[in-house]
Coordinates of C-alpha atoms in Angstrom, one line a residue:
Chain A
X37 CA -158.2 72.4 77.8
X38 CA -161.0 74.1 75.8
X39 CA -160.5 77.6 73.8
X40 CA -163.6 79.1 72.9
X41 CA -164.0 83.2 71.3
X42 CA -167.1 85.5 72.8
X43 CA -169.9 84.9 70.8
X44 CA -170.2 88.7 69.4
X45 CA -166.5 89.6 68.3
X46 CA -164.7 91.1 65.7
X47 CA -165.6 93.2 63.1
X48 CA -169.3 95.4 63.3
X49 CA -171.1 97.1 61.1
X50 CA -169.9 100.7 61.2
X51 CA -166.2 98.9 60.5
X52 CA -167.2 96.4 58.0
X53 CA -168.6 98.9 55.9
X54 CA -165.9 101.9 55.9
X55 CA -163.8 99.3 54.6
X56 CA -165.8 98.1 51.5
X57 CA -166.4 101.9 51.3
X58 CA -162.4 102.2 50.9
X59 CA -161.8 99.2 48.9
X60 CA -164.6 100.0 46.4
X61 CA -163.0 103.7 46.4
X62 CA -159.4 102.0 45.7
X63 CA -160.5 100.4 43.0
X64 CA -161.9 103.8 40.9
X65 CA -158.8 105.8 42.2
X66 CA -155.3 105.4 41.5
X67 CA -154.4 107.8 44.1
X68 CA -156.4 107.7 47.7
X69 CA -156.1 109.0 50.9
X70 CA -157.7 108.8 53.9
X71 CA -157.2 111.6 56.9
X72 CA -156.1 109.1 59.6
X73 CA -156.6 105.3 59.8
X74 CA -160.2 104.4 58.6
X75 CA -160.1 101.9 61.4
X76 CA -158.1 101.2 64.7
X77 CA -155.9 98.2 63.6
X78 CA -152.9 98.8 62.3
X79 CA -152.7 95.6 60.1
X80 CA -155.9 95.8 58.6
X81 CA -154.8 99.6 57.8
X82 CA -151.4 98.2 56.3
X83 CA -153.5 95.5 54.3
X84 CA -155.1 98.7 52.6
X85 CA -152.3 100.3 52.5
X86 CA -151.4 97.4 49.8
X87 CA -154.6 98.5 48.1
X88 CA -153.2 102.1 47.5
X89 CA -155.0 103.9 50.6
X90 CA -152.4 106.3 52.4
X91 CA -153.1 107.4 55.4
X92 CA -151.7 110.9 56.5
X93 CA -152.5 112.9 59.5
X94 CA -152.2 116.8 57.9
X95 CA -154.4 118.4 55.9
X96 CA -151.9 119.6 53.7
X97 CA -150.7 116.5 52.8
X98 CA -154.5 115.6 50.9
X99 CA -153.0 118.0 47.6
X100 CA -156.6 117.7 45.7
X101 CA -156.3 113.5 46.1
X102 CA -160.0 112.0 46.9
X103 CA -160.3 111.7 50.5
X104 CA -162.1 108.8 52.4
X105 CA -163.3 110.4 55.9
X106 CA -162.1 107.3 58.3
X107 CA -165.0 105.5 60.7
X108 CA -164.6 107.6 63.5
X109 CA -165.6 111.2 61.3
X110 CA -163.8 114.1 61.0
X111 CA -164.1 117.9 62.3
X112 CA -167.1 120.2 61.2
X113 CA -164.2 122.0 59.8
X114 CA -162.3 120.0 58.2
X115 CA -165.7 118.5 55.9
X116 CA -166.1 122.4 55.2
X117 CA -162.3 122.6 54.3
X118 CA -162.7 119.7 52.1
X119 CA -165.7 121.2 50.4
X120 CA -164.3 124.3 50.1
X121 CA -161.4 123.2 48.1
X122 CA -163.5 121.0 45.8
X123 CA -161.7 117.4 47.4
X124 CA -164.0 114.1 46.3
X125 CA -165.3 112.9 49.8
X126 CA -165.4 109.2 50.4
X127 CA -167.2 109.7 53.6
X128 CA -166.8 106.6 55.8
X129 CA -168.4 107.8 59.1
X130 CA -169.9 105.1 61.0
X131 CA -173.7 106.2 60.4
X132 CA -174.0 105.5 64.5
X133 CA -171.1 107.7 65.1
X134 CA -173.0 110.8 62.1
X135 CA -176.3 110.2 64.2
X136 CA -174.2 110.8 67.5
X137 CA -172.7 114.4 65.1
X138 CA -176.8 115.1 64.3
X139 CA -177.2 114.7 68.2
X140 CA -174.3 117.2 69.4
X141 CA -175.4 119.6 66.8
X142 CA -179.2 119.5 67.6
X143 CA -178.6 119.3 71.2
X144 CA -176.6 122.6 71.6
X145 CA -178.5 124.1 69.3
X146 CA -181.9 123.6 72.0
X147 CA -179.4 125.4 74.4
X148 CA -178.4 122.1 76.4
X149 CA -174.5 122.5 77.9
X150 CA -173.5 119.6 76.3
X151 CA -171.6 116.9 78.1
X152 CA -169.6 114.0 75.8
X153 CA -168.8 111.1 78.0
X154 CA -165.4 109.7 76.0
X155 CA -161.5 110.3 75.8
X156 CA -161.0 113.7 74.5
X157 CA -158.1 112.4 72.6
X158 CA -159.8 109.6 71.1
X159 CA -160.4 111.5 66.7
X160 CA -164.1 110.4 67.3
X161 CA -164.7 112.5 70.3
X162 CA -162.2 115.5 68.5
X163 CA -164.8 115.2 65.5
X164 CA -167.9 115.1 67.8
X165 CA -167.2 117.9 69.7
X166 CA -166.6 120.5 66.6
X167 CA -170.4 119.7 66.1
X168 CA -171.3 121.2 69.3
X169 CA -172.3 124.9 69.3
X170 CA -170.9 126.6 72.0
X171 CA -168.7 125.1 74.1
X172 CA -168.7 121.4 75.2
X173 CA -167.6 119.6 78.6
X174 CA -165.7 116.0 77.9
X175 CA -165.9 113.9 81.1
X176 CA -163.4 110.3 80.8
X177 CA -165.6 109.4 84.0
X178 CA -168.1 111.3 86.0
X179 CA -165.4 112.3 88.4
X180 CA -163.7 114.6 85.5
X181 CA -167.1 116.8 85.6
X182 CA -166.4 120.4 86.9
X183 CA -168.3 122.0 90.0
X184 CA -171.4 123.9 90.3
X185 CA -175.0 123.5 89.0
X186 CA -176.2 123.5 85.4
X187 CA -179.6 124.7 83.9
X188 CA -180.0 122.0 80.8
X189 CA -177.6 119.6 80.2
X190 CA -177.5 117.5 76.6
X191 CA -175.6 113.9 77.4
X192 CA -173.7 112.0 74.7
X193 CA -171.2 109.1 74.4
X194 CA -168.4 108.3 72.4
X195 CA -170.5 105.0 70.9
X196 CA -167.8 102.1 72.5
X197 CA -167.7 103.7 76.2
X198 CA -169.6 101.4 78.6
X199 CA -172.8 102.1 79.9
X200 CA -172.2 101.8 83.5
X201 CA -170.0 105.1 83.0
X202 CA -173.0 106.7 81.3
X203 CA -174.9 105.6 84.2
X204 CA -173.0 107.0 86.4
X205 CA -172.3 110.1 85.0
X206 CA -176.4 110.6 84.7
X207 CA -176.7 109.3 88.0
X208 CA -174.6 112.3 89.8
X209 CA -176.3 115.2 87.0
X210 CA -179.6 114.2 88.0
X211 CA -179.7 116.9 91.5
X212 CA -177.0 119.4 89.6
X213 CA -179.4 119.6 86.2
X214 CA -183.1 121.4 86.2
X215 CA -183.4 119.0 82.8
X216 CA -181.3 116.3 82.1
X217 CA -181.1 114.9 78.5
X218 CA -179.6 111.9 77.8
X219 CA -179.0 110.3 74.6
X220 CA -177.6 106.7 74.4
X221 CA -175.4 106.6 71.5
X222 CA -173.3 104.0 73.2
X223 CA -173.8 101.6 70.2
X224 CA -175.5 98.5 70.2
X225 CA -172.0 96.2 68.7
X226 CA -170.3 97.8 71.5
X227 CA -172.7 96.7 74.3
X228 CA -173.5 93.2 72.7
X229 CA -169.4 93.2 72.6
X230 CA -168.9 93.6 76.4
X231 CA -171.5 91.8 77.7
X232 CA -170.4 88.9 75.9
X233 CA -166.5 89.2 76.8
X234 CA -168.0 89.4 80.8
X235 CA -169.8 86.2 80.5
X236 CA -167.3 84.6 78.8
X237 CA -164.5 85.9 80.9
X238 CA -166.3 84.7 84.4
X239 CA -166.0 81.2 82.6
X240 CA -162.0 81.5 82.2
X241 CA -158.9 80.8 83.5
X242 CA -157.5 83.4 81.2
X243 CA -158.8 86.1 78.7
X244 CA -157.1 87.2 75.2
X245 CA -158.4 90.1 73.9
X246 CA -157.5 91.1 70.0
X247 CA -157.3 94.4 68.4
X248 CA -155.5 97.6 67.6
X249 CA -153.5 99.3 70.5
X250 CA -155.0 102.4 69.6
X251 CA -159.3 100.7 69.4
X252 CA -161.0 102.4 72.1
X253 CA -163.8 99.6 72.2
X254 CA -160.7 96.8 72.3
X255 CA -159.3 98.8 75.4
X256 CA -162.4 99.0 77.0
X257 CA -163.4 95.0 76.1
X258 CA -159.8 94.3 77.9
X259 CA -160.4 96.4 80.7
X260 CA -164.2 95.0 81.2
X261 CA -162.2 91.5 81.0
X262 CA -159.5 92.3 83.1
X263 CA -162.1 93.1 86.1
X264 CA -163.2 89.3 86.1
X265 CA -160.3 87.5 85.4
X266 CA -156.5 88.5 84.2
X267 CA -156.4 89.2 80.6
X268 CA -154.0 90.2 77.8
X269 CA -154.5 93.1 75.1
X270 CA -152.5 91.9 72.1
X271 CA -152.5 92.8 68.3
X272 CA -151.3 90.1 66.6
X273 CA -150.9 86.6 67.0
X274 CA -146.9 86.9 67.6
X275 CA -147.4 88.7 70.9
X276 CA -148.5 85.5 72.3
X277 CA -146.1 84.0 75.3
X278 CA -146.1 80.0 76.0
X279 CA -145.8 80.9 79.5
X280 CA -149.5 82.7 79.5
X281 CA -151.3 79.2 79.0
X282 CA -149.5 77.2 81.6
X283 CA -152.1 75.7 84.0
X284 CA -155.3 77.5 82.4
X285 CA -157.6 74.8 81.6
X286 CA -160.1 77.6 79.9
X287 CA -159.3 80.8 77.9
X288 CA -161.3 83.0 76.6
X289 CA -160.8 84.8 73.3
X290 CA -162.7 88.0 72.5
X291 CA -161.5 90.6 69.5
X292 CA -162.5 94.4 69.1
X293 CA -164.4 95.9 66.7
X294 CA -162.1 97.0 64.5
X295 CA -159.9 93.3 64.4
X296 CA -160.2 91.2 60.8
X297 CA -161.7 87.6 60.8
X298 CA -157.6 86.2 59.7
X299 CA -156.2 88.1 63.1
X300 CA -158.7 86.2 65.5
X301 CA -158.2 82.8 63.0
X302 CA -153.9 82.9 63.7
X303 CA -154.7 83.9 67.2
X304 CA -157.1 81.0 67.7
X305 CA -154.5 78.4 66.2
X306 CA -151.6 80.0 67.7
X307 CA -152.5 79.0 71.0
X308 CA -153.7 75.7 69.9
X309 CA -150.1 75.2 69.0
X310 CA -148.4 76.4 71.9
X311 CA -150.9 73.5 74.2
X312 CA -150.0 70.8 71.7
X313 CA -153.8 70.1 69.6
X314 CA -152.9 71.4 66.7
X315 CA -155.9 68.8 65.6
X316 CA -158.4 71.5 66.2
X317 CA -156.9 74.3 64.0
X318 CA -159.3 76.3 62.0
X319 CA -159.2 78.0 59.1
X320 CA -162.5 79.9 59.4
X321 CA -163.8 82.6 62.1
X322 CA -167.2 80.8 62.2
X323 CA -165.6 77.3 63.0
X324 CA -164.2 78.7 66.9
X325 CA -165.8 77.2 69.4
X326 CA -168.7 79.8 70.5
X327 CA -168.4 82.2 68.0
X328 CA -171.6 82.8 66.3
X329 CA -172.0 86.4 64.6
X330 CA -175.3 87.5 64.0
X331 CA -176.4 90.3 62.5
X332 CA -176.1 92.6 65.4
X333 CA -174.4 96.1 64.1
Chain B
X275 CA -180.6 118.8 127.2
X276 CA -180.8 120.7 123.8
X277 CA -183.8 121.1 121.5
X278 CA -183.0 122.4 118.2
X279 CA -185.0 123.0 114.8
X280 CA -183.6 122.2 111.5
X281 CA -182.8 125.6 109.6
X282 CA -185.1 124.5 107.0
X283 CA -188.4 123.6 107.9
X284 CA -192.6 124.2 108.0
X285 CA -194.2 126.1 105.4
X286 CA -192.9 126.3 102.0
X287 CA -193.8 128.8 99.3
X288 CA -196.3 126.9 98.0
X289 CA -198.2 126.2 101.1
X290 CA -198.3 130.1 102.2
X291 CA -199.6 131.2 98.7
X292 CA -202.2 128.5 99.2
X293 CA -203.2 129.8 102.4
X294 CA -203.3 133.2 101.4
X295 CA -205.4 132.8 98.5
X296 CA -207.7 131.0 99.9
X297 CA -208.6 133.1 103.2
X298 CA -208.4 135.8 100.6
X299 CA -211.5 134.4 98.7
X300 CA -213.3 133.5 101.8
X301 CA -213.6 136.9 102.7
X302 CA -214.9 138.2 99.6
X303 CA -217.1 135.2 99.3
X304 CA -219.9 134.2 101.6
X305 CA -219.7 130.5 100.9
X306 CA -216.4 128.9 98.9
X307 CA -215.0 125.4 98.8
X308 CA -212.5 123.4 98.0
X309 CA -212.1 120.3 96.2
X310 CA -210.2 118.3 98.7
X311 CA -208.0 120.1 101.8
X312 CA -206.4 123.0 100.2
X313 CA -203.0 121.4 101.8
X314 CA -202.3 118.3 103.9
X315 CA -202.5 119.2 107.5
X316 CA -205.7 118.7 108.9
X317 CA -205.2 121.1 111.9
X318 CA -204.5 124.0 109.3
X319 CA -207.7 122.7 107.2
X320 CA -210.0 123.1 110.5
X321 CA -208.5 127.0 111.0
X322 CA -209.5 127.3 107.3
X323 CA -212.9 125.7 108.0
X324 CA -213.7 128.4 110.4
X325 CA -213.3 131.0 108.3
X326 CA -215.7 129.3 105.8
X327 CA -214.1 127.3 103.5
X328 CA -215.4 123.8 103.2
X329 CA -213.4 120.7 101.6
X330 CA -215.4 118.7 99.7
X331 CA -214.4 115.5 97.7
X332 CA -216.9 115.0 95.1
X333 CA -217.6 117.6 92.1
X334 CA -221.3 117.2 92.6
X335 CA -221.2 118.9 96.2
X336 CA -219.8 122.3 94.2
X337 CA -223.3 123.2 93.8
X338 CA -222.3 126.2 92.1
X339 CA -219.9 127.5 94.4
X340 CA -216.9 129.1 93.9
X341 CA -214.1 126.4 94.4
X342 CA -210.4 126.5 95.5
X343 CA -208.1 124.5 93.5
X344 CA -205.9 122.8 96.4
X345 CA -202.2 123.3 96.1
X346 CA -201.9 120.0 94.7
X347 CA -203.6 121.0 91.1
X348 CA -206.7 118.9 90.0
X349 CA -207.5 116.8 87.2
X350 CA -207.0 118.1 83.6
X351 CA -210.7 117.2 83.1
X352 CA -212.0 118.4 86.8
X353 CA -210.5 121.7 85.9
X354 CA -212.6 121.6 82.0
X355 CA -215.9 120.7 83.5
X356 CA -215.5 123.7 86.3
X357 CA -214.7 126.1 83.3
X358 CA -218.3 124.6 81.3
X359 CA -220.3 124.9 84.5
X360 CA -219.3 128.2 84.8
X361 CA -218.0 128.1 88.2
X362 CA -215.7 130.3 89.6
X363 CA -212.0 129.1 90.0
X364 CA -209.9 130.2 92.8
X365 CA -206.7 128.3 91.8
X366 CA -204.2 128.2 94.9
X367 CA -202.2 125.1 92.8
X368 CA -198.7 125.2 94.3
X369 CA -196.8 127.0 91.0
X370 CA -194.0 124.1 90.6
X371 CA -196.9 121.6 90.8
X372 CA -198.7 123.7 87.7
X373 CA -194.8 123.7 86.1
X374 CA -195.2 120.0 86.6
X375 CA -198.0 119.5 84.9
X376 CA -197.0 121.8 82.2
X377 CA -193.3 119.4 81.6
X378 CA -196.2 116.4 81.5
X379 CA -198.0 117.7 78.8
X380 CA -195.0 118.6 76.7
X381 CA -193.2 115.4 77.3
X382 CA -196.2 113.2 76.2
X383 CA -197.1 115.7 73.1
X384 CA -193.6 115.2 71.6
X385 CA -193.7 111.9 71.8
X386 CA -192.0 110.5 75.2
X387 CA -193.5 107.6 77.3
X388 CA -194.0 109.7 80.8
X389 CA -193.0 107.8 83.7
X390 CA -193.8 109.6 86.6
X391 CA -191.9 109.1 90.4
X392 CA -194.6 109.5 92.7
X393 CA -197.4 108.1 95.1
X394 CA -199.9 106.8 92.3
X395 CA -202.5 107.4 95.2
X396 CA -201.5 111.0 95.8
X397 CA -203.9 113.8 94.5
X398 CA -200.7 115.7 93.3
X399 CA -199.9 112.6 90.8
X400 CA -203.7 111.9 90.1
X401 CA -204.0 115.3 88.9
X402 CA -200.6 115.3 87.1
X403 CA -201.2 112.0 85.5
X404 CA -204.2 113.8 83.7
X405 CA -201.5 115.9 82.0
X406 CA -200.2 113.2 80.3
X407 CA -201.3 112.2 77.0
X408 CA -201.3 108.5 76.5
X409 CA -200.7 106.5 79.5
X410 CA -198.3 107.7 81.7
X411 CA -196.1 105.4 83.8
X412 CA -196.0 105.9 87.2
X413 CA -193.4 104.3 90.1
X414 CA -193.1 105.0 93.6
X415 CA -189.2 103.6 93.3
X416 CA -187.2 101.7 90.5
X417 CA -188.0 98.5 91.3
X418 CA -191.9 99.1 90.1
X419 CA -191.0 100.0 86.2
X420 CA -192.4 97.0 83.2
X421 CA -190.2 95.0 82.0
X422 CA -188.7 96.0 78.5
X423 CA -186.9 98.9 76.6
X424 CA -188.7 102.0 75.6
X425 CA -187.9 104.1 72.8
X426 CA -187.8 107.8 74.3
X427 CA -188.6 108.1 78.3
X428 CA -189.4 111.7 79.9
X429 CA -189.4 111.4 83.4
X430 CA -191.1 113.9 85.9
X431 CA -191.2 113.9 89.6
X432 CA -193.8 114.1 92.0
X433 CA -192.6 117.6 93.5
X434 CA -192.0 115.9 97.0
X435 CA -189.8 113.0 96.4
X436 CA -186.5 112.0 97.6
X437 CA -183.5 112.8 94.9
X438 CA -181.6 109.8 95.5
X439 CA -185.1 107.8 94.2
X440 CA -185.2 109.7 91.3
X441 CA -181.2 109.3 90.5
X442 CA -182.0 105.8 91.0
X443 CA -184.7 105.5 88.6
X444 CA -182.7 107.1 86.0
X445 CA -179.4 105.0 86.7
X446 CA -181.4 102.0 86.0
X447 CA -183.3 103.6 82.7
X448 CA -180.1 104.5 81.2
X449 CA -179.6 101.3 79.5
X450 CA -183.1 100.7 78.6
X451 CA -184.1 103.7 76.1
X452 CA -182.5 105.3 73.6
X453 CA -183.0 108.6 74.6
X454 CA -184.3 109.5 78.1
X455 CA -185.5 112.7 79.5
X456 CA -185.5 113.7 82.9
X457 CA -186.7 117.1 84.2
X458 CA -186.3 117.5 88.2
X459 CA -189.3 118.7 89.4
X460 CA -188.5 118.0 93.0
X461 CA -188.6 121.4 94.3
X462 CA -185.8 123.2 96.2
X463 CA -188.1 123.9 99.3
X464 CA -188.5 120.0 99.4
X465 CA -184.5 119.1 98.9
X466 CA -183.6 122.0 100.9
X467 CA -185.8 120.7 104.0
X468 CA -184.6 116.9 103.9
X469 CA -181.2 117.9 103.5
X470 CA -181.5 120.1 106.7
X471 CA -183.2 117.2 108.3
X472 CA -180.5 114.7 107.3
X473 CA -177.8 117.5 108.8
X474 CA -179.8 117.3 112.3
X475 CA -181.0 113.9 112.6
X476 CA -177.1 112.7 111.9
X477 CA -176.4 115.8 114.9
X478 CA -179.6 114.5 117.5
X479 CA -180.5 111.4 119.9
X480 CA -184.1 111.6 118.9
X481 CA -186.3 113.2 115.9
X482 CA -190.1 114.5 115.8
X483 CA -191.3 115.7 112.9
X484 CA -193.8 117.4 112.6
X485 CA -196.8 117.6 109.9
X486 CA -200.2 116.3 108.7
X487 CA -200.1 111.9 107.7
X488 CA -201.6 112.7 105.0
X489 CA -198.5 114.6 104.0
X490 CA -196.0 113.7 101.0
X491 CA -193.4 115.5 101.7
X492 CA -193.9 115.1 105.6
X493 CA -194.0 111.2 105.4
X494 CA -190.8 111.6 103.7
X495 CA -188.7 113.6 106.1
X496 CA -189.6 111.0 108.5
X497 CA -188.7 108.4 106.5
X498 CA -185.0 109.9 105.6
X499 CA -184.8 110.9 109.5
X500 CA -185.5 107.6 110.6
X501 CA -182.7 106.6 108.8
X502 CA -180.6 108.0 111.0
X503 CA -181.7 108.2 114.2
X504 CA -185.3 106.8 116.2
X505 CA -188.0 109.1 114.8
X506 CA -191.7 109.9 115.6
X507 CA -194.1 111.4 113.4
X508 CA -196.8 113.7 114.9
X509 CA -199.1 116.1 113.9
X510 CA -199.5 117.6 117.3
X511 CA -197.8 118.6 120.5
X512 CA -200.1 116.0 122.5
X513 CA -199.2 113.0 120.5
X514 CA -196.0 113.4 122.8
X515 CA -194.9 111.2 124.9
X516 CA -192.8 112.2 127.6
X517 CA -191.0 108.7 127.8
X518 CA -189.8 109.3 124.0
X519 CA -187.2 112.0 125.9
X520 CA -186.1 110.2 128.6
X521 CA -181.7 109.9 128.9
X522 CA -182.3 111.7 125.5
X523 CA -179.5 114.6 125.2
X524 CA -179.8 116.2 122.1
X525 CA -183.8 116.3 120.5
X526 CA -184.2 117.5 117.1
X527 CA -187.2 118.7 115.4
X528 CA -188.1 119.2 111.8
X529 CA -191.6 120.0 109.8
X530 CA -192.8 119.1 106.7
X531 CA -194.5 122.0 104.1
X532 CA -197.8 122.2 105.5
X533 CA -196.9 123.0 108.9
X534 CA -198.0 126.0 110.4
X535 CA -195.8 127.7 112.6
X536 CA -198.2 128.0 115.9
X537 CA -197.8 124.0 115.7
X538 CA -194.0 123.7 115.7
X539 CA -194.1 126.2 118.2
X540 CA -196.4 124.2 120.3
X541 CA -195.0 121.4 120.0
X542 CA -191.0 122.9 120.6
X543 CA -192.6 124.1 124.0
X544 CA -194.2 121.0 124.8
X545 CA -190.9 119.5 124.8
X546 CA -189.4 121.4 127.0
X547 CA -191.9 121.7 129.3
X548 CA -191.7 117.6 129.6
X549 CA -187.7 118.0 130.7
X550 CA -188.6 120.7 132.7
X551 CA -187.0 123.8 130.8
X552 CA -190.0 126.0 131.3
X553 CA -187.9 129.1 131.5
X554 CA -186.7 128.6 127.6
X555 CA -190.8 128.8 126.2
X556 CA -190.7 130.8 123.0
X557 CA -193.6 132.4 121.1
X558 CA -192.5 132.4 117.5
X559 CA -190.9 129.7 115.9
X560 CA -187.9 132.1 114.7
X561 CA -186.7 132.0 118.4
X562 CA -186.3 128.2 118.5
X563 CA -182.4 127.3 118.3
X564 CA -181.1 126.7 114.6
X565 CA -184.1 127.9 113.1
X566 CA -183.9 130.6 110.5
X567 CA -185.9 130.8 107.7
X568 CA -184.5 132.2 104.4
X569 CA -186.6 132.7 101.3
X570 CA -186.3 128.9 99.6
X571 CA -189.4 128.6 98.2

């Protein structure tokens, strides 16, 4: 039986950074907040939650503390709020996810209707949208796109949707637009991420797919994964069930932006346990079979 | 039997304007050309030709003369060295082929590589192509495009294509720039007549269409007609074959742009005279069944 990861997994550039960004804060602050989890894994958020980073979800809870601005960015609003009242800004925006801000902005502002392919729920797409002018149409899919025709249209994307959704959403504009403007802020981590996790998971038996119940990009990784062969979104190692790896002679193992080196490591060895070679165990990312980061964003 | 006529079809906005400005020079002029038919239906070019307008193809036969620009638009450069030699410019350029050229321009000065959909042969993208500055791209479908990724695409159309090319050229893009421009310059006159063609060719037993070979847009119609249901292309009533209508129940007929009237009216008649119908002869095209023109451009 062979276990092998996707050779781009794990943590990208955008993530990797907000958290130094928050350490490095932690360790000149005694006191630090952050306005929602920097990242979408809940025990990398507990880990610096150990460091003295609180996250809260109101405004009103920040009381003049220095406030890190998590990955995904925060509402136009809010930044002015926090300027307003004079609160030290630790600004951890993914700079793909600020460029994707500069595009909303600039975009309404040329008097394109602006479209956001991305889950309207999802605090990346909440902060995007405040930084369109006027107001902005948020499509899951291209079936979600109202009637009728439109004079310019301005296209963005939450940066971990996939691309064929972009595609298609462009596809069925193209006769309802006079222009059609389409920016690709689908980020590069998050293609290299699921074009890897597809050609690993056509060479499966069974897919595993780490990260944060709440990672957009991890949801979409499992759901690309799920299309070629079955696959299982877990968080932790401890989700794992025996049963899972009965009979699979390959399985796959792919992780989320958002998911820490150790997560993938205990994952890796857990189900090395659970088929007997506990020979192979690793104690390093980089010693999987197949994985291979390079510097990819 | 029936013989119908799809609502949309024959001359376009473009066409008549072309027409009109044209036999409006030649009367105030004793000798006038043109560089190249003024529009692509020979029959309508010989009626021209009788009221003294000559098509030349080759700027040295000007001979200062005062020249039509065709509804296709000329050459960037043609249209400079007219303005130097001082000759005097009837321009009967179709105004969505001058808009076209206009979005070429713009797109290459701000810094897009152009990619053009279009016959690279046709003198509506020869002249278009002159708009561009820097070397445009151009593709008759998506399967022509280099190899590669591009930085920022602006995509125009030639004014006659088939939408579903263009969506497909843009669907396939998507991935391959970072930001991508499309402006549809198909005009409505051209997506309103191949829609009405698809609606009677899916409704008829048999298809003629009507218009000069030498026609885009004409070509086309056949080409989505044929898709449906055995077509013929003709430029005349006595192209017709009376063995085309035999155990044929329902005939549809549909005309491209250039196509004057007193030939869809000839060639309606035709038909029916083959099956017999002699009593049903009309005189003007607006008393063939299903016709009925609105103002489309």
């Amino acid at each position: 039986m062979s276990v092998k990861i996707a050779k781009f997994s794990g943590f990208c550039f955008g993530v990797k950074r907000a958290i130094k960004i928050s350490i490095e804060a932690a360790m000149k602050n005694h006191e630090i907040i952050t306005l929602g989890p920097v990242i979408h894994n809940p025990q990398m958020v507990e880990k610096l939650a150990q460091k003295g980073i609180k996250s809260i979800s109101d405004y009103s809870e920040i009381k003049g503390r220095p406030t890190i601005i998590r990955s995904h960015g925060v509402e136009k609003g809010i930044m002015a709020k926090l300027q307003r009242d004079n609160i030290e800004i630790i600004n951890a925006t993914c700079p793909y996810v600020s460029k994707t801000q500069e595009y909303a902005l600039q975009l309404s502002q040329e008097g394109y209707q602006v479209i956001i392919l991305g889950d309207k729920t999802h605090p990346e797409v909440i902060a995007l949208k405040s930084y369109v002018e006027g107001k902005a149409i948020i499509v899951a899919e291209s079936f979600d796109l109202p009637e009728g025709k439109f004079n310019k249209v301005g296209i963005i994307s939450q940066t971990t949707r996939r691309v064929e959704d972009l595609q298609d959403l462009v596809k069925i504009l193209v006769p309802r637009c006079e222009e059609l403007r389409v920016i690709n802020t689908i980020c590069n981590a998050t293609s290299v991420r699921q074009d890897s996790t597809i050609k690993l998971a056509k060479d499966s038996d069974l897919m595993i797919v780490i990260g944060g119940k709440n990672s957009s990009n991890t949801k979409m990784l499992a759901r690309i994964s799920d299309n070629f062969v079955k696959t299982f979104h877990i968080e932790t190692s401890s989700e794992i069930d025996k049963k899972w790896l009965q009979n699979k002679d390959k399985i796959g193992i792919t992780a989320g932006a958002s998911t820490p080196d150790w997560i993938i490591v205990e994952v890796y060895n857990e189900i090395l346990k659970c088929v007997g070679q506990i020979e192979k165990l690793v104690s390093e990312v980089e010693d999987i079979p197949g994985f291979k980061e390079e510097k990819n964003g």
